[in-house]
PDB file of C-alpha atoms in Angstrom:
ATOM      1  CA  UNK A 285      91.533  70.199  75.413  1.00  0.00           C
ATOM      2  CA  UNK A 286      91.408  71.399  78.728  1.00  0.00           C
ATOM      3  CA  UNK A 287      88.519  71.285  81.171  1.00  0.00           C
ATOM      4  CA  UNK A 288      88.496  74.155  83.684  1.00  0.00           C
ATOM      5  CA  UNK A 289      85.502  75.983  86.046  1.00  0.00           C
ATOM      6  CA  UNK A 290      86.199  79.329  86.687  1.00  0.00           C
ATOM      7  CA  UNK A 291      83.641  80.832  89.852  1.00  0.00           C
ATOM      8  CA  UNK A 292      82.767  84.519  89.066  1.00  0.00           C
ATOM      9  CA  UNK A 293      80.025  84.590  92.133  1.00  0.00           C
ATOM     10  CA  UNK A 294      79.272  81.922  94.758  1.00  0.00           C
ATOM     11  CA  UNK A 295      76.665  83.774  96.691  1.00  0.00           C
ATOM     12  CA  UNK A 296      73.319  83.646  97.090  1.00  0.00           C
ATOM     13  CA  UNK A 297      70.673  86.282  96.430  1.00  0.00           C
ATOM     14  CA  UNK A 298      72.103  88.933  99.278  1.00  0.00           C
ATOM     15  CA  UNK A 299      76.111  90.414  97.316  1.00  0.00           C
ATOM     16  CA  UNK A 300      78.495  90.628 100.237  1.00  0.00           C
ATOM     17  CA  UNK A 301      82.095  91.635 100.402  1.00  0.00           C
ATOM     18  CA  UNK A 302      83.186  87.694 100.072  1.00  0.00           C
ATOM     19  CA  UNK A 303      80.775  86.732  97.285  1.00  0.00           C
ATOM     20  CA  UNK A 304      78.782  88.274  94.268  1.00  0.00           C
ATOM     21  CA  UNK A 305      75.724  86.507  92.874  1.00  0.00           C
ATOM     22  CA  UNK A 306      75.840  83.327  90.621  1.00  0.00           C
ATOM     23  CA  UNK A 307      78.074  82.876  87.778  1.00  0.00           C
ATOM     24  CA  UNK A 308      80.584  80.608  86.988  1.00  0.00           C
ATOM     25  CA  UNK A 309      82.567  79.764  83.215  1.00  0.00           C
ATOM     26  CA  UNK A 310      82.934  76.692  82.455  1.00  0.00           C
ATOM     27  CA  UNK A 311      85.820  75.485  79.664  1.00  0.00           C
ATOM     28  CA  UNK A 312      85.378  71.993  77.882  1.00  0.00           C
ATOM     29  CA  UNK A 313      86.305  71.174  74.111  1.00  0.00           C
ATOM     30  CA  UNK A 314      87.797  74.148  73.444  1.00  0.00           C
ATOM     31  CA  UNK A 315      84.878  76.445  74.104  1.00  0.00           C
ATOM     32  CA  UNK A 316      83.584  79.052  76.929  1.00  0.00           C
ATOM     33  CA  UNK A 317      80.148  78.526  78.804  1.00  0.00           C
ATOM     34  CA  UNK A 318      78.950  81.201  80.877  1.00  0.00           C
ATOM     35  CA  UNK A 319      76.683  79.667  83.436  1.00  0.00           C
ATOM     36  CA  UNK A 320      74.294  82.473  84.964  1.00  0.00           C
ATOM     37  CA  UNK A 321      75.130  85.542  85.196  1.00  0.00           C
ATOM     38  CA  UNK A 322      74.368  87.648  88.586  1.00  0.00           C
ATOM     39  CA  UNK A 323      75.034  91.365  89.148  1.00  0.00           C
ATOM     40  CA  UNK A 324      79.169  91.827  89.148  1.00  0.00           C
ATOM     41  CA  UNK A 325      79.889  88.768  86.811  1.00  0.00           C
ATOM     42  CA  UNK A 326      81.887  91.283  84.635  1.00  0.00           C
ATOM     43  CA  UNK A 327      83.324  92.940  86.773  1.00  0.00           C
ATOM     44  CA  UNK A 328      84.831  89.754  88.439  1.00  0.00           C
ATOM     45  CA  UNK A 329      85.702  88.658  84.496  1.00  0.00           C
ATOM     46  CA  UNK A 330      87.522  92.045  84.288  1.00  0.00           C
ATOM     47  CA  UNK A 331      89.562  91.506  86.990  1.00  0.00           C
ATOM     48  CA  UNK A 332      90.353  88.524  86.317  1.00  0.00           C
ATOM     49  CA  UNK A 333      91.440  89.690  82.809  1.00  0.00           C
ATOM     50  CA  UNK A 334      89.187  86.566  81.473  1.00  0.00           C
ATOM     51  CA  UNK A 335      89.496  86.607  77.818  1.00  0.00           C
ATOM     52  CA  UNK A 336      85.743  86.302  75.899  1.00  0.00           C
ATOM     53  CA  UNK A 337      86.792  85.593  72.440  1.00  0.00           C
ATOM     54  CA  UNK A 338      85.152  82.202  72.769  1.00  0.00           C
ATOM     55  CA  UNK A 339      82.470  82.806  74.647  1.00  0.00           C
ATOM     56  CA  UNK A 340      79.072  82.673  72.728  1.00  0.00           C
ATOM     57  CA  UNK A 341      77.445  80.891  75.117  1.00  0.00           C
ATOM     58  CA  UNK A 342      75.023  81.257  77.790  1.00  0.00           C
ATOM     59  CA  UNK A 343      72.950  79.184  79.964  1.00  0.00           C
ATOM     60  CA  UNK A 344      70.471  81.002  82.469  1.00  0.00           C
ATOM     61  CA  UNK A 345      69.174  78.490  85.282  1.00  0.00           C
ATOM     62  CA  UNK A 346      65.895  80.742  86.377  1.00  0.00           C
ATOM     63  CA  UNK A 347      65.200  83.988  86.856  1.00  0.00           C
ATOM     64  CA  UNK A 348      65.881  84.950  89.764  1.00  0.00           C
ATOM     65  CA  UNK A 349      67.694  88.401  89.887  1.00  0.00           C
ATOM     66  CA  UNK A 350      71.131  87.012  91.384  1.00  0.00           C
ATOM     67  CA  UNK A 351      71.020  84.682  88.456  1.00  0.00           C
ATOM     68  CA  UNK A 352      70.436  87.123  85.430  1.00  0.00           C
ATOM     69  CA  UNK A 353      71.039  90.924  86.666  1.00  0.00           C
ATOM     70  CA  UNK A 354      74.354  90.664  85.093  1.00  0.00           C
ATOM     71  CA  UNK A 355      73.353  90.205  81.692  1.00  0.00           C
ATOM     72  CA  UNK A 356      72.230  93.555  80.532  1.00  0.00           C
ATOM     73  CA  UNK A 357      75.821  95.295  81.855  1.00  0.00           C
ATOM     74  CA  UNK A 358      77.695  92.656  80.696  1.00  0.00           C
ATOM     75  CA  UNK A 359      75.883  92.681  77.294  1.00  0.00           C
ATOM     76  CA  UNK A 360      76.049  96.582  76.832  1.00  0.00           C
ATOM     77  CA  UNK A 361      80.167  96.338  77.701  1.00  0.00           C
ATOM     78  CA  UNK A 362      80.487  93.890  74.249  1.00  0.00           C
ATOM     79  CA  UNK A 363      78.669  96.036  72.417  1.00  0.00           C
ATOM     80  CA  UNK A 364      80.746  99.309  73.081  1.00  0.00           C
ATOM     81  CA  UNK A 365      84.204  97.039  72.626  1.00  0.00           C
ATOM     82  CA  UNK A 366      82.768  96.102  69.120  1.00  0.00           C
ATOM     83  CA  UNK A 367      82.256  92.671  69.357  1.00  0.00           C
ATOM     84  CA  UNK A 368      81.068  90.818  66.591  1.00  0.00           C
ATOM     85  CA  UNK A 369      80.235  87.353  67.249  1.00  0.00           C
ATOM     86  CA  UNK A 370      76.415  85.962  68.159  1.00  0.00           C
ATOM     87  CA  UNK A 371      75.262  85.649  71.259  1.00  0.00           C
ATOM     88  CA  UNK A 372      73.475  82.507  72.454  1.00  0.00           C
ATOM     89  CA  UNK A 373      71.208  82.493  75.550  1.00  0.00           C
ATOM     90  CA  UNK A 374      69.819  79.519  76.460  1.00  0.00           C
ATOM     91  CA  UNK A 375      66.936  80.458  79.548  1.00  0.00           C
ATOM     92  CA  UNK A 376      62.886  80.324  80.070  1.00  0.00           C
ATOM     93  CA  UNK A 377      60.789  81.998  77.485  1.00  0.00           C
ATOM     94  CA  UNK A 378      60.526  84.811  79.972  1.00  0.00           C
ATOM     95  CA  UNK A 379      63.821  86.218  80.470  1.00  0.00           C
ATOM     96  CA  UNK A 380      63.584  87.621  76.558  1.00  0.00           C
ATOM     97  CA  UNK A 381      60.208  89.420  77.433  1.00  0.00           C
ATOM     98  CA  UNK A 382      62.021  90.874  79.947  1.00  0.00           C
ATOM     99  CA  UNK A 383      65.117  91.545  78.356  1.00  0.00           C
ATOM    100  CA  UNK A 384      63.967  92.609  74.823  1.00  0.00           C
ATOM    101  CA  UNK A 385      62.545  96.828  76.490  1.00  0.00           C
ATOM    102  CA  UNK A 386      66.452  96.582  77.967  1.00  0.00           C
ATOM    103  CA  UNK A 387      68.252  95.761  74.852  1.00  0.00           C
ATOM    104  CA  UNK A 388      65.732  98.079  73.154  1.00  0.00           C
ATOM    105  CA  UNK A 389      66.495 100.701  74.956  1.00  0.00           C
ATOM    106  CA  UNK A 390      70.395 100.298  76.083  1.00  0.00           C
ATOM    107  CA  UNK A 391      71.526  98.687  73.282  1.00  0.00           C
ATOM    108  CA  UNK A 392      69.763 100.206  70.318  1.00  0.00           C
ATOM    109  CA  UNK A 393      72.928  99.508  68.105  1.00  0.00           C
ATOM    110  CA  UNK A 394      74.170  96.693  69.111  1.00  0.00           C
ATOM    111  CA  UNK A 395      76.690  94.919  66.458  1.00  0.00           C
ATOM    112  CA  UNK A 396      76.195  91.697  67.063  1.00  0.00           C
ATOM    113  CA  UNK A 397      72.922  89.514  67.157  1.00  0.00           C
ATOM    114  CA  UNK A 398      71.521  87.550  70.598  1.00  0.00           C
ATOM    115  CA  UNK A 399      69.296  84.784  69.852  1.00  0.00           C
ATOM    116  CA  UNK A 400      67.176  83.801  72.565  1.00  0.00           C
ATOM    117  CA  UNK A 401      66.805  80.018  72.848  1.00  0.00           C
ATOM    118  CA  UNK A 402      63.204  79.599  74.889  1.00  0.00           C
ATOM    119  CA  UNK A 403      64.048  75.953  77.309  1.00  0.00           C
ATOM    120  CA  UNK A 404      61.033  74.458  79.400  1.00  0.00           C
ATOM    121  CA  UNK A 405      63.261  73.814  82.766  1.00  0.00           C
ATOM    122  CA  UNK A 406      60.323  71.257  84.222  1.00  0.00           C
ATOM    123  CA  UNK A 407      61.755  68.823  80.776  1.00  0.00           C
ATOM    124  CA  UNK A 408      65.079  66.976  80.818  1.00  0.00           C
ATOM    125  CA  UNK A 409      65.806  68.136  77.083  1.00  0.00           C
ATOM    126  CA  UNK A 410      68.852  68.132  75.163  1.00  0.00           C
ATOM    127  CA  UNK A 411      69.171  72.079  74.383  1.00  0.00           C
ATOM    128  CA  UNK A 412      72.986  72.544  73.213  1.00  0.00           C
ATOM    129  CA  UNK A 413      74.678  69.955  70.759  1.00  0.00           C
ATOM    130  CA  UNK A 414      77.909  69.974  68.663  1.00  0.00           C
ATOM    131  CA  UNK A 415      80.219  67.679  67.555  1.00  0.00           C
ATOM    132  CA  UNK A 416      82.037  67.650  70.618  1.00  0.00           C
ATOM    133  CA  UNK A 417      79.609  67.801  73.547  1.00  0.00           C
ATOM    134  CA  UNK A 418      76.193  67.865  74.529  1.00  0.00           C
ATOM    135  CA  UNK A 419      74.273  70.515  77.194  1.00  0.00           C
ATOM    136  CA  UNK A 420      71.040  68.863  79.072  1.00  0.00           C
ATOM    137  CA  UNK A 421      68.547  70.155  81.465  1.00  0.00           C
ATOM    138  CA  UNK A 422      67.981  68.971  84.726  1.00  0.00           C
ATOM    139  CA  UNK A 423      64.644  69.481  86.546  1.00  0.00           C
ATOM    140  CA  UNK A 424      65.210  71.346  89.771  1.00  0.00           C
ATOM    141  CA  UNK A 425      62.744  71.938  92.836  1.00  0.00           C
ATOM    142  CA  UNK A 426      62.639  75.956  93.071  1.00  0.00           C
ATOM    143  CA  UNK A 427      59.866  78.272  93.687  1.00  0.00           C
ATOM    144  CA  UNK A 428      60.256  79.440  90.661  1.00  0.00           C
ATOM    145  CA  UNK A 429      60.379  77.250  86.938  1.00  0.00           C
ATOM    146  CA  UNK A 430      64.880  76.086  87.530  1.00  0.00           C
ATOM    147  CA  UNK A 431      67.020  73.602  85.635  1.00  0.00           C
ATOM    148  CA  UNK A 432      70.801  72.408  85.851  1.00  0.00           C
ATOM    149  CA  UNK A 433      72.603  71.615  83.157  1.00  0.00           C
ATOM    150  CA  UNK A 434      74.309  68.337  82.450  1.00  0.00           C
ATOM    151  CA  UNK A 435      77.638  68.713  80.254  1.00  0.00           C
ATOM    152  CA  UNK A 436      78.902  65.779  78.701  1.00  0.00           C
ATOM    153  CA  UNK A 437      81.834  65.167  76.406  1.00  0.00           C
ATOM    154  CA  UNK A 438      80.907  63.062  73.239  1.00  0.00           C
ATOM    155  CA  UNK A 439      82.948  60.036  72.291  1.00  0.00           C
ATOM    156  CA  UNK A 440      86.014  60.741  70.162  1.00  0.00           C
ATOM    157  CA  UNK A 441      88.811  58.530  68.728  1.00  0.00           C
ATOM    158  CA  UNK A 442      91.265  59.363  71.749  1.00  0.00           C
ATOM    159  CA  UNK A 443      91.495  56.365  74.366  1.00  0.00           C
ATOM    160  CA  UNK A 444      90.973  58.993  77.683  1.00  0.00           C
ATOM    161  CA  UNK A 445      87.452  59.498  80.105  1.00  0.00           C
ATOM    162  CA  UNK A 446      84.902  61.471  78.874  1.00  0.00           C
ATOM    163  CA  UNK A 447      84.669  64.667  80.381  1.00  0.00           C
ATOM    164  CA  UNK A 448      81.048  65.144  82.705  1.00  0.00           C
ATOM    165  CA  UNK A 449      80.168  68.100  84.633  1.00  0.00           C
ATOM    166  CA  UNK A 450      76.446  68.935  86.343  1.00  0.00           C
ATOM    167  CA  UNK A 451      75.740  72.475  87.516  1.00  0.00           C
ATOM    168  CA  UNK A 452      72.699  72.039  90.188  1.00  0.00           C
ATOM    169  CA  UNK A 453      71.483  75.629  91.464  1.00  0.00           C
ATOM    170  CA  UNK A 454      68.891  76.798  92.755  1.00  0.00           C
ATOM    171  CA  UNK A 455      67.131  73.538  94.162  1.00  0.00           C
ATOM    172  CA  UNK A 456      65.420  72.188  97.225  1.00  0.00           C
ATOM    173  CA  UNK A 457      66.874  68.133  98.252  1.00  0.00           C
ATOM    174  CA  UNK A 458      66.202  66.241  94.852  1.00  0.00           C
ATOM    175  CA  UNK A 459      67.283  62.877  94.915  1.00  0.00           C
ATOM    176  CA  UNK A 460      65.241  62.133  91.648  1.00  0.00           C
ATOM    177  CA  UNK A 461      68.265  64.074  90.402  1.00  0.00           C
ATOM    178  CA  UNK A 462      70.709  61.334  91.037  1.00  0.00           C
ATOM    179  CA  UNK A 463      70.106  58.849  88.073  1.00  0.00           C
ATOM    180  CA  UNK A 464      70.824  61.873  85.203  1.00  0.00           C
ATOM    181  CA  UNK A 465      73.848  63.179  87.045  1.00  0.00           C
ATOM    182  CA  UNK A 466      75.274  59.105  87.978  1.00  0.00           C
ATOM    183  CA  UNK A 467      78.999  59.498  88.070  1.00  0.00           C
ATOM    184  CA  UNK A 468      79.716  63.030  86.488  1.00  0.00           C
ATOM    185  CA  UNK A 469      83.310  63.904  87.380  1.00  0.00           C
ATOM    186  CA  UNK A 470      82.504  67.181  88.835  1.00  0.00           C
ATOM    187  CA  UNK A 471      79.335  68.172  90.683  1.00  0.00           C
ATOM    188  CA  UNK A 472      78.678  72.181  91.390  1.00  0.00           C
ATOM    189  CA  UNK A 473      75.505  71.626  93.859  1.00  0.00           C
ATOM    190  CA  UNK A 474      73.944  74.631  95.655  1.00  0.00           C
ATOM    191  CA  UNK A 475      74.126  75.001  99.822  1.00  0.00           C
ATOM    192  CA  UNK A 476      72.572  77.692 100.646  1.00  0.00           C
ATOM    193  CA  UNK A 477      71.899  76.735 104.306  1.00  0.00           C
ATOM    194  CA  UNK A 478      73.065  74.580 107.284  1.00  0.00           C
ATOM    195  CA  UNK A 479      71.661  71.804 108.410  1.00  0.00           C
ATOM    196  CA  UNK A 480      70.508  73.187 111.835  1.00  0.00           C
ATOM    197  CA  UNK A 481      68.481  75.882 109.231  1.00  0.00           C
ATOM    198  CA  UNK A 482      66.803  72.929 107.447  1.00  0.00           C
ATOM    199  CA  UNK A 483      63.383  73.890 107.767  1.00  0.00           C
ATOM    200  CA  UNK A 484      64.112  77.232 106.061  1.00  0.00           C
ATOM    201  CA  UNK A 485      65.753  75.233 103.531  1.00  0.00           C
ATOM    202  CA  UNK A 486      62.691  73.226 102.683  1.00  0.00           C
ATOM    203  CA  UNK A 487      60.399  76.281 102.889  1.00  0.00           C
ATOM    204  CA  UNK A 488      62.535  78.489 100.301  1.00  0.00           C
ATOM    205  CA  UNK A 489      63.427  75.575  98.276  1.00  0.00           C
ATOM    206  CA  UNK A 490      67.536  75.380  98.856  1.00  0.00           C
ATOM    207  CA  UNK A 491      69.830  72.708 100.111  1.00  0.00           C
ATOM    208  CA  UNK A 492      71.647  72.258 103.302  1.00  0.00           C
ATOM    209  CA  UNK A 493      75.545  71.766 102.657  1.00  0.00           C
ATOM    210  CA  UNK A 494      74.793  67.811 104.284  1.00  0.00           C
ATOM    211  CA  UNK A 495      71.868  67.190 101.395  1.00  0.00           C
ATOM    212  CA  UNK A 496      73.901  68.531  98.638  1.00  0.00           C
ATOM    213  CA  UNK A 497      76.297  65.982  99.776  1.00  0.00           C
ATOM    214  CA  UNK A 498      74.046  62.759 100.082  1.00  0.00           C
ATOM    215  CA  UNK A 499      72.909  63.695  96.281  1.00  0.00           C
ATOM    216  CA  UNK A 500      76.688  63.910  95.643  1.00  0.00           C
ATOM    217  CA  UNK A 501      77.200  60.117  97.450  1.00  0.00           C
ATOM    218  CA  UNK A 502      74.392  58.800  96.340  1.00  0.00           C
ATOM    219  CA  UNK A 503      75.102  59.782  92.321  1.00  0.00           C
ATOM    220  CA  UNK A 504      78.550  58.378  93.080  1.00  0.00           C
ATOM    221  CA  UNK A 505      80.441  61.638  91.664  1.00  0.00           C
ATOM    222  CA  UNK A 506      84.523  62.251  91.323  1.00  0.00           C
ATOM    223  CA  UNK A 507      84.082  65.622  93.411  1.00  0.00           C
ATOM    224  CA  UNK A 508      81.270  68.062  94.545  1.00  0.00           C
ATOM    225  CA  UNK A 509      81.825  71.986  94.745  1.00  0.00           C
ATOM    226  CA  UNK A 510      79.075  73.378  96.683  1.00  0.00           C
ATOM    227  CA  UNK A 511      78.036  77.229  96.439  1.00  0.00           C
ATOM    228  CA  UNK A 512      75.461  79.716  96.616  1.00  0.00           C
ATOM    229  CA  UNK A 513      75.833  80.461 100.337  1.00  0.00           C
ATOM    230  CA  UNK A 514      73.498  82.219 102.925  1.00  0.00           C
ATOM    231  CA  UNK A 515      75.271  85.404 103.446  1.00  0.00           C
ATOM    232  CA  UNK A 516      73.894  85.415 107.292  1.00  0.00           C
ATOM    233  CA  UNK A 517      76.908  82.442 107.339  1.00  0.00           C
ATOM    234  CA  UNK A 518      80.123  84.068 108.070  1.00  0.00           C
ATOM    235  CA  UNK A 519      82.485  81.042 108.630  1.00  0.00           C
ATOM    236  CA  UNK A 520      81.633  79.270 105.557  1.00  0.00           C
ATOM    237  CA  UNK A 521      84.229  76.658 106.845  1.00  0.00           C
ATOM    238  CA  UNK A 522      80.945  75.242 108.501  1.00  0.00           C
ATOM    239  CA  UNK A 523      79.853  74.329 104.883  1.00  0.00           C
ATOM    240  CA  UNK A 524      82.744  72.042 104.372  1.00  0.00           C
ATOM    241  CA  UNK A 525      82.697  70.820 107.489  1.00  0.00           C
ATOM    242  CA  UNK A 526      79.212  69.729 107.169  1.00  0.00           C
ATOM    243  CA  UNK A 527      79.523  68.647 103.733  1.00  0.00           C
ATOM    244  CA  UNK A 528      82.648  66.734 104.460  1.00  0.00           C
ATOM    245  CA  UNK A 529      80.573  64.468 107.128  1.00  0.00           C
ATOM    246  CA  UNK A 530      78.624  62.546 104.098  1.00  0.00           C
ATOM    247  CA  UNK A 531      81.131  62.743 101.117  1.00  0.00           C
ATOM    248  CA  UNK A 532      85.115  63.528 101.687  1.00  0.00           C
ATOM    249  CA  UNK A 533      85.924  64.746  97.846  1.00  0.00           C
ATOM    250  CA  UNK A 534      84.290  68.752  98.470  1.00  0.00           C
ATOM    251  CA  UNK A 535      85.242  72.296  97.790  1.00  0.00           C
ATOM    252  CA  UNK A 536      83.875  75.254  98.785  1.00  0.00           C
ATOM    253  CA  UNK A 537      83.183  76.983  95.608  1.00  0.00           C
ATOM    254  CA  UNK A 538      84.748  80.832  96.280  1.00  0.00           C
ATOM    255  CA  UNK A 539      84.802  83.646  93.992  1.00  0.00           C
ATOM    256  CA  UNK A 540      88.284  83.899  91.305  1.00  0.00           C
ATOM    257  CA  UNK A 541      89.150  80.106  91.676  1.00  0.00           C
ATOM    258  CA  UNK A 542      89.646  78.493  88.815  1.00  0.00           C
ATOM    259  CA  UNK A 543      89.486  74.592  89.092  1.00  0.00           C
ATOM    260  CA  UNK A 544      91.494  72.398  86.510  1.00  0.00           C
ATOM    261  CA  UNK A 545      90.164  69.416  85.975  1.00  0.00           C
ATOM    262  CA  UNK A 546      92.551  67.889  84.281  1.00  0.00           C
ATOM    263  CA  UNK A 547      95.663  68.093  86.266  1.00  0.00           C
TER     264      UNK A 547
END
């Protein structure tokens, strides 16, 4: 069983030639996980040439357009290649009042059912559960109702680590965070902003590249990806650099790179 992140969009709300808006696929036990879903995600999946056959899943942080304007497009595409299997969306009550006049309307005759799961993002909950793995929300600061998700492997007979990974985006500094996310292997942590634009980063409720890194030390993590970047940044080197000041083990997350976790 492989574990793999694959970054469709590591922008922020503005598209730009470098970066679409948030989405990223995550692969654990055998399974596909689309995490948000901005405007271009399948595009980026088509070129690509990202197979969907597994994925049923999908897991919608907030609302916020360059979080969920992909849906619709993406959504309409499987239903004129004939796809069959449910779909599972996993989001705030919301995003089905909103999406319900689309489908309506777009997809009148659609051939496969989506089932709206309705998650309260202010609750750490347990919302996704199999036999393999569990999906948790994590309370975010955001001017709008936001959660990460917490993957975690479930114990099995075969003597290797359990496979963690925390998706944190959109948030202001949260170190209440730290205590759910203690020791994940991976960390995907928003940085919207650089330090020297801190203030704006408290007033919109994002993180600077150096606060997404002292969550990252102080939850004691493997590695930290950082993303969702300012497009007025255009040497997003400045990220890492920043980043790399508090906690060495950091990527910048950039559209089409697919991380393997275990190699």
């Amino acid at each position: 069983m492989s574990n793999k992140l694959t970054i469709l969009g590591s922008g922020s709300a503005i598209p730009t030639v470098r970066n679409n808006p948030s989405a990223q696929i995550l692969e654990m036990c055998d399974k596909q996980f689309l995490i948000d879903c901005g405007e271009g995600t399948q595009i980026t999946m088509r070129q690509m040439m990202l197979r969907s056959a597994r994925l049923y899943t999908i897991f919608i942080s907030h609302l916020h357009g360059d979080h969920c304007f992909g849906l619709i497009g993406l959504i309409s595409t499987w239903s004129m290649m004939n796809r069959t299997q449910d779909l599972h969306i996993y989001a705030h009550k919301d995003l089905e009042t909103l999406m319900r006049p689309l489908l309506d309307y777009h997809c009148s005759s659609i051939p496969f059912q989506i089932i709206f799961h309705h998650i309260d993002p202010k609750k750490k909950a347990v919302i996704f559960e199999d036999r393999t793995l569990t999906v948790t929300t994590i309370p975010l600061r955001h001017s709008v109702p936001t959660c990460g998700f917490l993957f975690e492997e479930k114990p099995h007979r075969t003597p290797r680590k359990l496979f963690r990974f925390a998706y944190c985006s959109d948030t202001g500094y949260k170190p209440a965070i730290v205590p759910q996310i203690k020791g994940v292997d991976v960390l995907y942590h928003e940085a919207t902003y650089l330090e020297e634009l801190k203030d704006a980063a408290q007033r919109y409720q994002h993180s600077t590249a150096k606060q997404a890194a002292k969550i990252a030390l102080k939850a004691e993590v493997g590695k930290l990806i950082i993303g969702h970047f300012s497009a007025r940044v255009i040497d997003q080197e400045l990220f890492l650099q920043e980043a790399k000041e508090v906690f060495p083990n950091v990527e910048l997350a950039q559209d089409k790179t697919v991380y393997d976790f275990d190699k």
